[in-house]
PDB file of C-alpha atoms in Angstrom:
ATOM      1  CA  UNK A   1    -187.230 -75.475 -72.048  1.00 87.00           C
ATOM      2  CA  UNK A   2    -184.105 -73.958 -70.395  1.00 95.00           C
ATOM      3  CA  UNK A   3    -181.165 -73.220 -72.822  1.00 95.00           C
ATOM      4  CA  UNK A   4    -178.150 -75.338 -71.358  1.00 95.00           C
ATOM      5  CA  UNK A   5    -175.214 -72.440 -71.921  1.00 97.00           C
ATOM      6  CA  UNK A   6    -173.148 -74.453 -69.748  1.00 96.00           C
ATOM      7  CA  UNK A   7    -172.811 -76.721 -72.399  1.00 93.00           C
ATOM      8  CA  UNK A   8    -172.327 -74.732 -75.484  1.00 93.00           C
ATOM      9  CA  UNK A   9    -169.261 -73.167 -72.949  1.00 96.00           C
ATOM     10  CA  UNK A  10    -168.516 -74.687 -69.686  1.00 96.00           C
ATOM     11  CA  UNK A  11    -166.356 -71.442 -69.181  1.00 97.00           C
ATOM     12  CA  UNK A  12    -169.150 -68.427 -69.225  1.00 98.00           C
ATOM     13  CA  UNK A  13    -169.138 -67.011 -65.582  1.00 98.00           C
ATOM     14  CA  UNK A  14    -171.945 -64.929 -66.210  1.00 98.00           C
ATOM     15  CA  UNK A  15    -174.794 -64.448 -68.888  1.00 98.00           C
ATOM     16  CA  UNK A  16    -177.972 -62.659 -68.597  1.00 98.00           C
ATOM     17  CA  UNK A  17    -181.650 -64.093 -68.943  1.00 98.00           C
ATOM     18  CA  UNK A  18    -185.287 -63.716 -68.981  1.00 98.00           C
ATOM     19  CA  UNK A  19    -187.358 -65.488 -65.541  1.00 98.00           C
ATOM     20  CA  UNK A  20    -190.129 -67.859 -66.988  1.00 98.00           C
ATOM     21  CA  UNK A  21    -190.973 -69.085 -63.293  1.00 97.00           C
ATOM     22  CA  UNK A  22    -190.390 -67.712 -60.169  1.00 97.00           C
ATOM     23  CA  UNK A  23    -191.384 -69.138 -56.736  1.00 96.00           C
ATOM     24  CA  UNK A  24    -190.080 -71.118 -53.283  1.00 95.00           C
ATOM     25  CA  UNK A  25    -189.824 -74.326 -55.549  1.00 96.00           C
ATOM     26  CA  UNK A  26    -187.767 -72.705 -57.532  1.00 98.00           C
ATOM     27  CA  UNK A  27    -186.788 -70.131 -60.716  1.00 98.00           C
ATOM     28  CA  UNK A  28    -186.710 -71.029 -64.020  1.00 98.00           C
ATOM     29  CA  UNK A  29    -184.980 -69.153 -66.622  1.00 98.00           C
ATOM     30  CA  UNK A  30    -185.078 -68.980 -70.717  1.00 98.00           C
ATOM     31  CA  UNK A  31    -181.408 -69.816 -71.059  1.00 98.00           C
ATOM     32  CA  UNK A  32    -178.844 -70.654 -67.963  1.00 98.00           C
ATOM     33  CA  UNK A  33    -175.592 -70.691 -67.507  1.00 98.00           C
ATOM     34  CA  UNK A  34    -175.661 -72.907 -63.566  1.00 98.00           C
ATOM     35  CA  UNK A  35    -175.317 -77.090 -64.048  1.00 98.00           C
ATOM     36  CA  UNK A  36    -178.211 -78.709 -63.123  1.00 97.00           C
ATOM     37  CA  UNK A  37    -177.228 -81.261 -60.503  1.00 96.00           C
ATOM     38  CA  UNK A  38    -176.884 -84.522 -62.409  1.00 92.00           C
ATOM     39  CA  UNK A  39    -174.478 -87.915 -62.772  1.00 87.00           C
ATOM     40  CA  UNK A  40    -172.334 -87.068 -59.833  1.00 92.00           C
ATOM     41  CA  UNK A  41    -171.796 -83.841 -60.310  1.00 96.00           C
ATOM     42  CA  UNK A  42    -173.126 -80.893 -58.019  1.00 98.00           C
ATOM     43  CA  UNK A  43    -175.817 -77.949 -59.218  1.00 98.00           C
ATOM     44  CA  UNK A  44    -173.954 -74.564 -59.587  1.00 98.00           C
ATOM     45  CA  UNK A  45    -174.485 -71.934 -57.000  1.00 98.00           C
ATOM     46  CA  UNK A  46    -173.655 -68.604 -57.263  1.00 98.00           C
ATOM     47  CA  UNK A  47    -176.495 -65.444 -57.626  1.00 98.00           C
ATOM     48  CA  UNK A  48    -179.538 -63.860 -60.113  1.00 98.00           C
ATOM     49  CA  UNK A  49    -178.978 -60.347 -60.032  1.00 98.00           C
ATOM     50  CA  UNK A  50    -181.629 -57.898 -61.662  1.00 98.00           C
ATOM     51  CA  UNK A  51    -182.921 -54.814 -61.613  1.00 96.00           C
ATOM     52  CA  UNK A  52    -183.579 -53.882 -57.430  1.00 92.00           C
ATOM     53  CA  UNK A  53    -182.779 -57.523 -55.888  1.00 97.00           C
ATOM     54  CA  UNK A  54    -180.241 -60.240 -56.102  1.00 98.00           C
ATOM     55  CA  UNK A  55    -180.955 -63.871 -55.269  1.00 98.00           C
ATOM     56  CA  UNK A  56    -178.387 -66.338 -53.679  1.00 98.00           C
ATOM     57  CA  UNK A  57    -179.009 -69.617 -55.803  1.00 98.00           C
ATOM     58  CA  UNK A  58    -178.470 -72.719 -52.994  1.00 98.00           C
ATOM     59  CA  UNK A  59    -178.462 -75.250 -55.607  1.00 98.00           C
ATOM     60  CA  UNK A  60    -179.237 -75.871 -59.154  1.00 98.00           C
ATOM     61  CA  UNK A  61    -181.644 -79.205 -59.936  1.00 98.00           C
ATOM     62  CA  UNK A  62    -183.633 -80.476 -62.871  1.00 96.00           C
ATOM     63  CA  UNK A  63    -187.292 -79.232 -63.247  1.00 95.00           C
ATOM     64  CA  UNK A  64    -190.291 -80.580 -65.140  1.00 92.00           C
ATOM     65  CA  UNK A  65    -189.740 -81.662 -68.830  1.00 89.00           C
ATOM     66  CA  UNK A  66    -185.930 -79.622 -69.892  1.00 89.00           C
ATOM     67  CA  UNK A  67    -186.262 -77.155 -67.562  1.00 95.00           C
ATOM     68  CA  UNK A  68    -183.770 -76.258 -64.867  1.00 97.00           C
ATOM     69  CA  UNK A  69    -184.395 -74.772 -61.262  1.00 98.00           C
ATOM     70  CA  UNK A  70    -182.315 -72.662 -59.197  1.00 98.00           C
ATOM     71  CA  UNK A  71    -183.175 -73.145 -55.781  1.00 98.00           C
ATOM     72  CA  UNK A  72    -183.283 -69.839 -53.647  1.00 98.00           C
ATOM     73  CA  UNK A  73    -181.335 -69.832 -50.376  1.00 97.00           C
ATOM     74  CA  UNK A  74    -182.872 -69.427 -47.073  1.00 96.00           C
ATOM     75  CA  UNK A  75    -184.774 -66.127 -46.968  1.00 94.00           C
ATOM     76  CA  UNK A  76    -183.826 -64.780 -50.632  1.00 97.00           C
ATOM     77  CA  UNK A  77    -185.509 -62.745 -52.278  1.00 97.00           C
ATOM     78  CA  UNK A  78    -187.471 -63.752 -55.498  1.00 98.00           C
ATOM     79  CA  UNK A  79    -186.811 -62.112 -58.963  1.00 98.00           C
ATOM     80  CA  UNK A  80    -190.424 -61.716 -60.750  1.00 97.00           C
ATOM     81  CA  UNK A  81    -191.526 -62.706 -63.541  1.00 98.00           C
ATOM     82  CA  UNK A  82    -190.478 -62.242 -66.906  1.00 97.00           C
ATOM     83  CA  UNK A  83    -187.399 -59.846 -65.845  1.00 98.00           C
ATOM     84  CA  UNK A  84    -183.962 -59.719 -67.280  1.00 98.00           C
ATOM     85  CA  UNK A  85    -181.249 -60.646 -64.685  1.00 98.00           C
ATOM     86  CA  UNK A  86    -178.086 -61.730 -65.146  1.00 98.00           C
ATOM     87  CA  UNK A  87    -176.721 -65.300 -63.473  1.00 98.00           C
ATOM     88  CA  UNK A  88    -173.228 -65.334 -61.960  1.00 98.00           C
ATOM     89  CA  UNK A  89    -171.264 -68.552 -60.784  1.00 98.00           C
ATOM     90  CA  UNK A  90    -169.546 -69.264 -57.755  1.00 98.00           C
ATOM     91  CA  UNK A  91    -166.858 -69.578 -60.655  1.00 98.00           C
ATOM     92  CA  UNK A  92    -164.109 -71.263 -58.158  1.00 98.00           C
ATOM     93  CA  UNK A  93    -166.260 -74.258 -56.632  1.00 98.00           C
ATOM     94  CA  UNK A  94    -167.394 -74.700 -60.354  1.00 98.00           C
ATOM     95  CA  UNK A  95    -164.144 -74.737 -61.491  1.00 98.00           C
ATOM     96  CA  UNK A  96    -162.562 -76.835 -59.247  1.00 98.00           C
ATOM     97  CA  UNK A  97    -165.725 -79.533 -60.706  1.00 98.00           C
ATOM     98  CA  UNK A  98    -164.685 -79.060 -63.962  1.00 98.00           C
ATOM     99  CA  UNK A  99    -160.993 -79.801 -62.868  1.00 98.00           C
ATOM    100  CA  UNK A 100    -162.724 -82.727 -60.950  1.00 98.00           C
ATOM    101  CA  UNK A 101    -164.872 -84.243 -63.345  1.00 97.00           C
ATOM    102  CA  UNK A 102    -162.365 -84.037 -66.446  1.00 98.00           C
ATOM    103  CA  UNK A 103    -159.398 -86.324 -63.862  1.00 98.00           C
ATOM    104  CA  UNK A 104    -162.110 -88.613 -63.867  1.00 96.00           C
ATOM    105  CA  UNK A 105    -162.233 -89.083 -67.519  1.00 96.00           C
ATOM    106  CA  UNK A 106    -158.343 -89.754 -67.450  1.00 97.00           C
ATOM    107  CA  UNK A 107    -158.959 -91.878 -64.645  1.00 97.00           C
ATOM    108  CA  UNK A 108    -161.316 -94.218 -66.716  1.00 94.00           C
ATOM    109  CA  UNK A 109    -158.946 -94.025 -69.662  1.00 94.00           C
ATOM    110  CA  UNK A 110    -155.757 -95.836 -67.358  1.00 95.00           C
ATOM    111  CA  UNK A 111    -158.684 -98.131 -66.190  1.00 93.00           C
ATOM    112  CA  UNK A 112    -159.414 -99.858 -69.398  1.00 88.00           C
ATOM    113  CA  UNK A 113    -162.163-102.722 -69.897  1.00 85.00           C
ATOM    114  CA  UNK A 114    -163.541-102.197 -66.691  1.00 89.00           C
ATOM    115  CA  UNK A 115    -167.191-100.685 -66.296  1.00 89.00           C
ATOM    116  CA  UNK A 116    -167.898 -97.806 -63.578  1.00 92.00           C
ATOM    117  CA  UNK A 117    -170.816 -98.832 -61.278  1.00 90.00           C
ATOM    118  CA  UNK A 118    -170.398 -94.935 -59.533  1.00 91.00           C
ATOM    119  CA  UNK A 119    -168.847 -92.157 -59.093  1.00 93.00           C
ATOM    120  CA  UNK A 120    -169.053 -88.574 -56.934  1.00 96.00           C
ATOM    121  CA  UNK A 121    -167.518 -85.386 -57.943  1.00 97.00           C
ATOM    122  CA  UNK A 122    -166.313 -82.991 -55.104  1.00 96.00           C
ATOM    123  CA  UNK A 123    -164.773 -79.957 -54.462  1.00 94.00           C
ATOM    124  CA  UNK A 124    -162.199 -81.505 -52.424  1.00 95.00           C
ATOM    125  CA  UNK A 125    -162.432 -85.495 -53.334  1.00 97.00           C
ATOM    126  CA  UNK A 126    -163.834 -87.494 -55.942  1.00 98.00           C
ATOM    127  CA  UNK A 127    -164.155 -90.794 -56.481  1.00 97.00           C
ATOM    128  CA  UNK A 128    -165.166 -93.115 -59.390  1.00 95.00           C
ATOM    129  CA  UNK A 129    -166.298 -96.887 -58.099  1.00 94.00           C
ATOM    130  CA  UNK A 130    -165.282 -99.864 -60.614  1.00 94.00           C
ATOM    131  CA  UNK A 131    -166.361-103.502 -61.802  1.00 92.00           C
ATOM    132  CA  UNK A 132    -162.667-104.924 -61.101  1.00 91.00           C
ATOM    133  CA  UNK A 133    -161.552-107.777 -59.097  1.00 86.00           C
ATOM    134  CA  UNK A 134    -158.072-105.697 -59.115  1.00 86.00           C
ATOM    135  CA  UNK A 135    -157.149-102.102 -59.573  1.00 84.00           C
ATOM    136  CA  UNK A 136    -153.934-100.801 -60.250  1.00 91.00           C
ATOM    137  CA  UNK A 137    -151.522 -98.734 -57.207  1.00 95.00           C
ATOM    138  CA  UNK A 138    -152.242 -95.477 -55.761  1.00 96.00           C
ATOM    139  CA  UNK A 139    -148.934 -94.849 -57.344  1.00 97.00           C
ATOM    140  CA  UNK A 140    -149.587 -96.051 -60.888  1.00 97.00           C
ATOM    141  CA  UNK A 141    -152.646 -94.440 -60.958  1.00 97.00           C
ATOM    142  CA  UNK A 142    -150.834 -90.719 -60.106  1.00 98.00           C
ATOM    143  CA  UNK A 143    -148.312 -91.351 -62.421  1.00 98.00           C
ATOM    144  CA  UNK A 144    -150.403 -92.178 -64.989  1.00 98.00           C
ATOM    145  CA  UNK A 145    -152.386 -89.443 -64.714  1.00 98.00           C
ATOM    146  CA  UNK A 146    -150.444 -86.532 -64.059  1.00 98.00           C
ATOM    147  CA  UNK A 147    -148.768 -87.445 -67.738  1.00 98.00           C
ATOM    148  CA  UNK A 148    -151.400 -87.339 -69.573  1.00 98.00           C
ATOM    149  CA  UNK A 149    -152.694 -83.674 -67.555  1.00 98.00           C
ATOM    150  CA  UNK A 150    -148.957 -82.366 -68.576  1.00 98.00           C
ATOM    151  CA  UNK A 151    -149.791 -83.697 -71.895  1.00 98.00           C
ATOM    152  CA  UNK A 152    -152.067 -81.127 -72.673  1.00 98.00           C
ATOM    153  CA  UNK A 153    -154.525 -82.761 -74.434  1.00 98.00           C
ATOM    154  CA  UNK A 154    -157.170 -80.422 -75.624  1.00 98.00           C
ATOM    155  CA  UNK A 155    -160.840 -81.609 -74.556  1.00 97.00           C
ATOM    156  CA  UNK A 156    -163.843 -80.915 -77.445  1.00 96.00           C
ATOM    157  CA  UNK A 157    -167.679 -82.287 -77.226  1.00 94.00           C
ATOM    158  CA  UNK A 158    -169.817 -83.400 -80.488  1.00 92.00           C
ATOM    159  CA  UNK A 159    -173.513 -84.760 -80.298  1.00 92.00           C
ATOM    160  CA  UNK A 160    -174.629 -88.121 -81.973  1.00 91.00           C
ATOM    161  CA  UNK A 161    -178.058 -89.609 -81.991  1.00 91.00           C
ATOM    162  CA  UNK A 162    -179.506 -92.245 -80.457  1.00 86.00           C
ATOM    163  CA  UNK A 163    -179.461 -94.787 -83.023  1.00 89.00           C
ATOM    164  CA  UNK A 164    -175.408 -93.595 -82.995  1.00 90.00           C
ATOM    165  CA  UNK A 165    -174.761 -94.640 -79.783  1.00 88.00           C
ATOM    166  CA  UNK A 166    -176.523 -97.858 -79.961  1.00 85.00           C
ATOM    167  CA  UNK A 167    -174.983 -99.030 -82.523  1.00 89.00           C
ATOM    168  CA  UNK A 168    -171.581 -98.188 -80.350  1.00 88.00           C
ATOM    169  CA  UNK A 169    -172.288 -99.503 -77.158  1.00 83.00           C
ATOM    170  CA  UNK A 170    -169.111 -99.846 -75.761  1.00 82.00           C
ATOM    171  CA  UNK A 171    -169.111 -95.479 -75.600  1.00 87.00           C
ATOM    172  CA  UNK A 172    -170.871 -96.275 -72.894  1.00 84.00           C
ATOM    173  CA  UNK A 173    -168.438 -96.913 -69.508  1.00 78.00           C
ATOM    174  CA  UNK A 174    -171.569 -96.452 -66.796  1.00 80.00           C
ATOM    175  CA  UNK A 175    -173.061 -99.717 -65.933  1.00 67.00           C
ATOM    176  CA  UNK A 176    -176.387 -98.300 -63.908  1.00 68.00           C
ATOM    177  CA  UNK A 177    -177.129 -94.809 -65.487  1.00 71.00           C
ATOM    178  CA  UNK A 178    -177.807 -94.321 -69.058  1.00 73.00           C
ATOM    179  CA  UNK A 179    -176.583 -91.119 -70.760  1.00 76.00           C
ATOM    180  CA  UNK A 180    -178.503 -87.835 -70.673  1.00 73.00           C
ATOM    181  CA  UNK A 181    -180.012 -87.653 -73.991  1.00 74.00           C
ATOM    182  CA  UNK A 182    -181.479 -83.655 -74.789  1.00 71.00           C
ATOM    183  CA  UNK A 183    -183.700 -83.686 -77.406  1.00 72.00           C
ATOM    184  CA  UNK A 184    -182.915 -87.115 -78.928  1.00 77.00           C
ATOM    185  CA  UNK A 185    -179.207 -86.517 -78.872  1.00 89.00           C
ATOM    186  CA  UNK A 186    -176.300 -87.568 -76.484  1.00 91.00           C
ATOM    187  CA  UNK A 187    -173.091 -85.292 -75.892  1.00 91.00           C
ATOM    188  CA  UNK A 188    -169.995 -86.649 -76.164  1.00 93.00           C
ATOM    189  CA  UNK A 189    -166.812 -85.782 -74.422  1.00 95.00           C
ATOM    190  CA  UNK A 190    -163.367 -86.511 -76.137  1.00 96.00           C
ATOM    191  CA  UNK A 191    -159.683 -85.084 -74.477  1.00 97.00           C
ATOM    192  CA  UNK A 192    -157.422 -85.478 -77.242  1.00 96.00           C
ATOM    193  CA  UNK A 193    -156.696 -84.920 -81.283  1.00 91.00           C
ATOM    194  CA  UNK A 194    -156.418 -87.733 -83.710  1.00 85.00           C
ATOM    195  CA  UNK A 195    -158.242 -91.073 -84.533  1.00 86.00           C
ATOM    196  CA  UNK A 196    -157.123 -92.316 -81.454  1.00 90.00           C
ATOM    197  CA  UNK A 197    -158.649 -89.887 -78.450  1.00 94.00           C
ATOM    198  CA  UNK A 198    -157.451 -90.648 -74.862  1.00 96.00           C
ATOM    199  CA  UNK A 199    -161.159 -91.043 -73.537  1.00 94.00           C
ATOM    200  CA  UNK A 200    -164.390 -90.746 -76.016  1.00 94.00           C
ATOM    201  CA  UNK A 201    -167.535 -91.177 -74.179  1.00 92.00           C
ATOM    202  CA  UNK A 202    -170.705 -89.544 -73.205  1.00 93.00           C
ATOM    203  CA  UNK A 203    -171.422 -87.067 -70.502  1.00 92.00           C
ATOM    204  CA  UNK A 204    -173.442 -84.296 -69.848  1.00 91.00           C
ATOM    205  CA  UNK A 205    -171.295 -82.175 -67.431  1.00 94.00           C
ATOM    206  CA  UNK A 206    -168.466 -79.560 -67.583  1.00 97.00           C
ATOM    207  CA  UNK A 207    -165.227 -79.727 -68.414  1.00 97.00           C
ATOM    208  CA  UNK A 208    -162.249 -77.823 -68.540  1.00 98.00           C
ATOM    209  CA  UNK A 209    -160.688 -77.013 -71.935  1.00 97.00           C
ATOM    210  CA  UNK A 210    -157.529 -79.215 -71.841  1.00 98.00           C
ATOM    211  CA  UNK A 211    -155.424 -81.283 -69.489  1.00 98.00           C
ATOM    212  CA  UNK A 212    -153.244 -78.949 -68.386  1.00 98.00           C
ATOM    213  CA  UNK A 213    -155.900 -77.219 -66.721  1.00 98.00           C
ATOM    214  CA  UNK A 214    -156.694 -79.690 -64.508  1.00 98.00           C
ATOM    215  CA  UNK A 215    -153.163 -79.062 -62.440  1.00 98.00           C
ATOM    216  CA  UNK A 216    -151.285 -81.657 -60.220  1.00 98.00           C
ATOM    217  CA  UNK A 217    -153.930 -84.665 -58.970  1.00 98.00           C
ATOM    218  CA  UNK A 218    -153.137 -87.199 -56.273  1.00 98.00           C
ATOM    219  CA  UNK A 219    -154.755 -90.492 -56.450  1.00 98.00           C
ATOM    220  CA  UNK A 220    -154.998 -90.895 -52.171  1.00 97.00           C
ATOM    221  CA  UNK A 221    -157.224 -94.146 -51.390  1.00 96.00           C
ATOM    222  CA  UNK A 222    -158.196 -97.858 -52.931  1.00 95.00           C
ATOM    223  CA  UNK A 223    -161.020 -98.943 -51.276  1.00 94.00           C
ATOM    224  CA  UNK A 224    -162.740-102.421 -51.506  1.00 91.00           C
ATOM    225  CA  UNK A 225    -166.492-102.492 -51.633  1.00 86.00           C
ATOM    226  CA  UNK A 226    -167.696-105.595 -52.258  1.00 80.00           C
ATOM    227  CA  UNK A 227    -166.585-109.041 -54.493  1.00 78.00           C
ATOM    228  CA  UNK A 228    -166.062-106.630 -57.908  1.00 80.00           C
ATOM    229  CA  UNK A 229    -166.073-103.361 -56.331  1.00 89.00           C
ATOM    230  CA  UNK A 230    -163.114-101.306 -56.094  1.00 93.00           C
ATOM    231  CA  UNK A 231    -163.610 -98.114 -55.311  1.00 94.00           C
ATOM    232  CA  UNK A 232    -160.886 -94.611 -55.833  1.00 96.00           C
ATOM    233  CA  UNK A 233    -160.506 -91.520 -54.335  1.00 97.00           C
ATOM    234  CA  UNK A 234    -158.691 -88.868 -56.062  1.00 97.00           C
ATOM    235  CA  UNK A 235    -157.729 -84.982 -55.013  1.00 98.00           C
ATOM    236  CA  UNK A 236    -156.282 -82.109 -56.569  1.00 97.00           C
ATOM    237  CA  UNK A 237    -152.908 -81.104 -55.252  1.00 94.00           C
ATOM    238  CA  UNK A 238    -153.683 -77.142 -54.769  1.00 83.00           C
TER     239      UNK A 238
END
């Protein structure tokens, strides 16, 4: 089992740790800090550094059982195993993810009652895909969300079991992928204080810590893919 530090804080850039595997397919480390790619969102690059070699990482992907691989680049050298190295992020594409991924939340809290049938997080443009026979404007859409990044909502995470979630179904806004559940339990994600959060549901990928961080998004396309599919296309303004 690979320790998921990227989840107990989305905002380490580096952390050290111990190589249980090590070969073309792949390393695998005790504890790591690079997202495994997963529900839209991209694997981490970035490099294992240890004692006498480094290792460009290519991608980050899930392994056998709860482990996670990080996929050499082309020609990389190999850490062996059982050494201590230390994993560093390519912090700024992770960031901008996290900055990514957390609009998207917002996006499905102005988008109420309406299920997501997909979504794809990117560096430069996401989008989130919708069961909705009519979306609101580009410019609604903007508005709406660049109040509630200003807002400053701060964003937390809690875990709930199984038999938790089932019994709230509606948590659930993804129509064709189930939650990740790790080790019986499913993370949630909630951006905002009080009884009444701005979005509550679950997710297993990184976030920033509030709103504000996010900066300035543009909402920049509506497209229509199919009878009660609309699909949007948001960017970040920097």
């Amino acid at each position: 089992m690979t320790r998921t530090l990227f989840r107990e804080d989305a905002a380490l850039r580096e952390a050290p740790a111990q190589v249980l595997a090590s070969g073309p397919e792949g390393v695998v480390l005790d504890a790591t800090i690079f997202y495994a790619q997963a529900g839209g969102q991209p694997g981490d690059t970035g490099w294992l550094a240890w004692d006498g070699g480094e290792m460009a990482v290519a991608n980050t992907i899930k392994g056998e059982g709860e482990t996670i691989l990080h996929l050499p680049a082309e020609g990389a050298a190999l850490p062996p195993i059982g050494a201590s190295l230390t994993g560093r992020l390519d912090w700024p594409r992770r960031h901008r993810h996290m900055r990514m991924h957390t609009a998207m939340h917002l996006l499905c809290s102005l988008i109420t009652g309406a299920g997501v049938t997909g979504g794809q997080i990117g560096g430069e443009r996401s989008r989130l895909d919708f069961d909705l026979a009519e979306p609101p404007t580009k410019e609604f859409l903007t508005e709406g969300l660049n109040a509630l990044i200003a807002a400053d909502h701060p964003i937390t995470t809690s875990w709930i079991t199984g038999e938790e979630l089932d019994a709230n179904p509606s948590l659930v806004r993804t129509l064709s992928v189930q939650p990740p559940r790790t080790g019986g339990k499913i993370r949630l994600v909630r951006i905002g204080a009080g009884e009444t959060p701005v979005d509550l549901q679950p997710c297993g990928g990184t976030h920033v810590a509030s709103t504000a961080e996010i900066g300035r998004v543009v909402v920049t396309k509506l497209e229509n893919k199919g009878k009660q599919n609309r699909r949007v296309y948001l960017v970040l303004e920097d």
